mmCIF file of C-alpha atoms in Angstrom:
data_model
loop_
_atom_site.group_PDB
_atom_site.id
_atom_site.type_symbol
_atom_site.label_atom_id
_atom_site.label_comp_id
_atom_site.label_asym_id
_atom_site.label_seq_id
_atom_site.Cartn_x
_atom_site.Cartn_y
_atom_site.Cartn_z
ATOM 1 C CA MET A 1253 104.476 84.678 114.857
ATOM 2 C CA PRO A 1254 106.759 86.826 116.964
ATOM 3 C CA ARG A 1255 105.128 89.984 118.671
ATOM 4 C CA ALA A 1256 107.025 93.282 116.961
ATOM 5 C CA ALA A 1257 109.657 94.862 119.613
ATOM 6 C CA PRO A 1258 107.731 97.832 121.224
ATOM 7 C CA HIS A 1259 108.553 101.462 119.478
ATOM 8 C CA PRO A 1260 110.994 103.718 122.088
ATOM 9 C CA TYR A 1261 107.801 106.460 121.997
ATOM 10 C CA ASP A 1262 105.109 103.372 122.642
ATOM 11 C CA ALA A 1263 104.733 104.811 126.638
ATOM 12 C CA ALA A 1264 104.542 108.633 125.896
ATOM 13 C CA MET A 1265 102.465 107.849 123.208
ATOM 14 C CA ARG A 1266 100.044 105.794 126.258
ATOM 15 C CA GLN A 1267 100.381 109.142 128.392
ATOM 16 C CA ALA A 1268 99.021 110.708 125.102
ATOM 17 C CA ILE A 1269 96.485 108.523 124.699
ATOM 18 C CA ASP A 1270 95.528 109.056 128.223
ATOM 19 C CA VAL A 1271 95.564 112.352 128.286
ATOM 20 C CA ALA A 1272 93.288 112.683 125.377
ATOM 21 C CA ARG A 1273 90.834 110.346 127.392
ATOM 22 C CA LEU A 1274 90.344 113.559 129.601
ATOM 23 C CA ALA A 1275 89.100 115.477 126.513
ATOM 24 C CA GLU A 1276 86.098 113.682 126.221
ATOM 25 C CA ASP A 1277 84.680 114.177 129.543
ATOM 26 C CA SER A 1278 84.081 118.168 128.224
ATOM 27 C CA GLY A 1279 82.638 116.658 125.226
ATOM 28 C CA ASP A 1280 85.596 117.477 122.816
ATOM 29 C CA VAL A 1281 87.656 115.485 120.407
ATOM 30 C CA PRO A 1282 89.512 112.793 122.263
ATOM 31 C CA VAL A 1283 93.218 114.482 121.253
ATOM 32 C CA GLY A 1284 95.650 114.526 123.633
ATOM 33 C CA ALA A 1285 99.905 115.729 123.657
ATOM 34 C CA VAL A 1286 102.558 115.059 126.058
ATOM 35 C CA VAL A 1287 106.215 117.571 125.595
ATOM 36 C CA LEU A 1288 109.229 115.400 126.879
ATOM 37 C CA GLY A 1289 111.816 117.286 127.603
ATOM 38 C CA PRO A 1290 115.355 116.884 127.041
ATOM 39 C CA THR A 1291 116.251 114.302 129.008
ATOM 40 C CA GLY A 1292 112.863 112.589 128.604
ATOM 41 C CA ALA A 1293 110.998 114.237 131.457
ATOM 42 C CA LEU A 1294 107.618 114.895 131.132
ATOM 43 C CA VAL A 1295 107.215 118.660 130.679
ATOM 44 C CA GLY A 1296 103.994 119.328 129.609
ATOM 45 C CA SER A 1297 100.366 117.845 128.299
ATOM 46 C CA GLY A 1298 97.303 118.735 127.170
ATOM 47 C CA HIS A 1299 94.487 117.640 125.205
ATOM 48 C CA ASN A 1300 91.902 119.354 122.938
ATOM 49 C CA ALA A 1301 89.622 121.338 125.105
ATOM 50 C CA ARG A 1302 88.374 123.865 122.669
ATOM 51 C CA GLU A 1303 84.813 122.876 123.530
ATOM 52 C CA ALA A 1304 85.410 123.181 127.028
ATOM 53 C CA LEU A 1305 87.324 126.767 126.511
ATOM 54 C CA GLY A 1306 85.334 128.260 123.609
ATOM 55 C CA ASP A 1307 88.668 128.449 122.646
ATOM 56 C CA PRO A 1308 89.084 127.751 118.936
ATOM 57 C CA THR A 1309 92.939 127.263 119.374
ATOM 58 C CA ALA A 1310 92.981 125.255 122.299
ATOM 59 C CA HIS A 1311 94.349 121.821 120.514
ATOM 60 C CA ALA A 1312 96.058 119.392 122.137
ATOM 61 C CA GLU A 1313 99.235 119.987 121.201
ATOM 62 C CA VAL A 1314 98.969 123.874 121.604
ATOM 63 C CA MET A 1315 97.783 123.257 125.329
ATOM 64 C CA ALA A 1316 100.964 121.182 125.887
ATOM 65 C CA LEU A 1317 103.472 123.578 124.282
ATOM 66 C CA ARG A 1318 102.093 126.043 126.242
ATOM 67 C CA GLU A 1319 102.569 124.028 129.545
ATOM 68 C CA ALA A 1320 106.056 122.909 128.350
ATOM 69 C CA ALA A 1321 107.110 126.233 127.844
ATOM 70 C CA ALA A 1322 105.917 127.233 131.549
ATOM 71 C CA SER A 1323 107.789 124.287 132.952
ATOM 72 C CA LEU A 1324 111.092 124.721 131.580
ATOM 73 C CA GLY A 1325 110.853 128.694 131.494
ATOM 74 C CA ARG A 1326 111.391 129.403 127.489
ATOM 75 C CA TRP A 1327 109.533 129.547 124.371
ATOM 76 C CA ARG A 1328 112.159 127.552 122.133
ATOM 77 C CA LEU A 1329 111.699 123.810 123.130
ATOM 78 C CA GLU A 1330 115.121 122.488 121.062
ATOM 79 C CA GLY A 1331 115.911 119.183 122.943
ATOM 80 C CA CYS A 1332 111.953 118.442 123.303
ATOM 81 C CA THR A 1333 110.178 115.574 122.033
ATOM 82 C CA LEU A 1334 105.876 116.372 121.166
ATOM 83 C CA VAL A 1335 103.885 113.176 121.359
ATOM 84 C CA VAL A 1336 100.549 113.504 120.102
ATOM 85 C CA THR A 1337 97.608 110.837 119.386
ATOM 86 C CA LEU A 1338 96.572 112.712 115.861
ATOM 87 C CA GLU A 1339 98.733 113.935 112.939
ATOM 88 C CA PRO A 1340 98.496 117.986 113.758
ATOM 89 C CA CYS A 1341 96.874 120.211 111.540
ATOM 90 C CA THR A 1342 98.587 123.300 109.707
ATOM 91 C CA MET A 1343 97.837 125.373 112.824
ATOM 92 C CA CYS A 1344 99.552 122.665 115.423
ATOM 93 C CA ALA A 1345 102.412 121.600 112.580
ATOM 94 C CA GLY A 1346 102.636 125.852 112.312
ATOM 95 C CA ALA A 1347 103.455 125.814 116.600
ATOM 96 C CA VAL A 1348 105.648 122.844 116.144
ATOM 97 C CA VAL A 1349 108.199 124.487 113.755
ATOM 98 C CA LEU A 1350 107.584 128.108 115.575
ATOM 99 C CA ALA A 1351 108.396 126.639 119.204
ATOM 100 C CA ARG A 1352 111.438 124.524 117.800
ATOM 101 C CA VAL A 1353 110.468 121.623 118.694
ATOM 102 C CA SER A 1354 112.989 118.884 117.894
ATOM 103 C CA THR A 1355 110.647 115.492 117.698
ATOM 104 C CA LEU A 1356 107.350 115.423 116.796
ATOM 105 C CA VAL A 1357 106.043 111.705 117.151
ATOM 106 C CA PHE A 1358 101.996 111.102 116.410
ATOM 107 C CA GLY A 1359 99.799 108.526 116.396
ATOM 108 C CA ALA A 1360 97.036 108.121 113.631
ATOM 109 C CA TYR A 1361 97.438 109.970 109.982
ATOM 110 C CA ASP A 1362 94.551 112.499 109.668
ATOM 111 C CA PRO A 1363 93.592 112.037 105.749
ATOM 112 C CA LYS A 1364 91.076 115.370 105.957
ATOM 113 C CA ALA A 1365 93.629 117.971 108.211
ATOM 114 C CA GLY A 1366 97.021 116.528 108.510
ATOM 115 C CA ALA A 1367 99.488 119.165 107.890
ATOM 116 C CA VAL A 1368 102.261 116.492 108.789
ATOM 117 C CA GLY A 1369 102.432 114.533 105.406
ATOM 118 C CA SER A 1370 98.400 113.704 104.632
ATOM 119 C CA LEU A 1371 97.390 116.815 102.968
ATOM 120 C CA TRP A 1372 100.328 119.291 103.853
ATOM 121 C CA ASP A 1373 103.875 118.578 105.027
ATOM 122 C CA VAL A 1374 104.375 122.029 107.183
ATOM 123 C CA VAL A 1375 107.210 120.776 109.690
ATOM 124 C CA ARG A 1376 109.621 119.354 106.511
ATOM 125 C CA ASP A 1377 109.021 122.260 104.144
ATOM 126 C CA ARG A 1378 112.766 123.112 103.262
ATOM 127 C CA ARG A 1379 111.630 127.006 103.315
ATOM 128 C CA VAL A 1380 110.384 126.736 107.304
ATOM 129 C CA ASN A 1381 113.706 127.860 109.676
ATOM 130 C CA SER A 1382 113.101 124.693 112.181
ATOM 131 C CA ARG A 1383 112.220 121.147 110.997
ATOM 132 C CA PRO A 1384 111.451 118.581 113.604
ATOM 133 C CA ASP A 1385 112.929 114.711 112.641
ATOM 134 C CA VAL A 1386 109.101 113.169 112.940
ATOM 135 C CA VAL A 1387 108.209 109.368 113.633
ATOM 136 C CA GLY A 1388 104.503 108.999 112.313
ATOM 137 C CA GLY A 1389 101.587 105.961 113.007
ATOM 138 C CA VAL A 1390 103.398 105.151 116.658
ATOM 139 C CA LEU A 1391 100.372 103.161 118.259
ATOM 140 C CA GLU A 1392 98.277 103.772 114.989
ATOM 141 C CA ALA A 1393 95.793 101.581 115.322
ATOM 142 C CA GLU A 1394 95.023 102.085 119.059
ATOM 143 C CA THR A 1395 95.102 106.247 118.168
ATOM 144 C CA GLY A 1396 92.723 105.356 115.609
ATOM 145 C CA ASP A 1397 90.533 103.139 117.752
ATOM 146 C CA LEU A 1398 89.859 106.047 120.567
ATOM 147 C CA LEU A 1399 89.031 108.649 117.147
ATOM 148 C CA ARG A 1400 87.103 106.223 115.386
ATOM 149 C CA GLN A 1401 85.253 105.289 118.789
ATOM 150 C CA PHE A 1402 84.153 108.925 119.581
ATOM 151 C CA PHE A 1403 83.204 110.241 116.266
ATOM 152 C CA ALA A 1404 81.045 106.640 116.235
ATOM 153 C CA SER A 1405 78.893 107.529 119.423
ATOM 154 C CA HIS A 1406 78.347 110.767 118.387
ATOM 155 C CA ARG A 1407 77.048 109.559 115.039
ATOM 156 C CA ARG A 1408 74.559 107.487 117.187
ATOM 157 C CA GLU A 1409 73.346 110.503 119.095
ATOM 158 C CA VAL A 1410 72.901 112.562 116.864
ATOM 159 C CA THR A 1411 70.663 109.902 114.817
#
């Protein structure tokens, strides 16, 4: 069977996966995010750092959006693309809307807390003032495996 052509966001998702691995070093859930600027250049990245920082808002998406805003010198991230390994939660989906991100790309769906179609659809709600284009399921198997391996190893430690 011929192999499917690579998705246009595969390379960026692989960058996000690499960033996600950094979260594991501090005991955080391995979620990573990168922000591509209007030219496609990397302008921000972040990984979950809730445990490391003791900050409940230190999700990968928020960390990456903060870095991108600082890099670009503006909070409005029109023309930017956020690529994240896991479907954003309600807080992060709200941050995407408020930051005016143009495109949101994610890997694994999150049936327990996903707010981009799984439980809610915050970013495409017609009542919000900015709605990004959404591409879900990019490298879904790889991003999902990263999370499954993390949680499996933590369940073994607990038992």
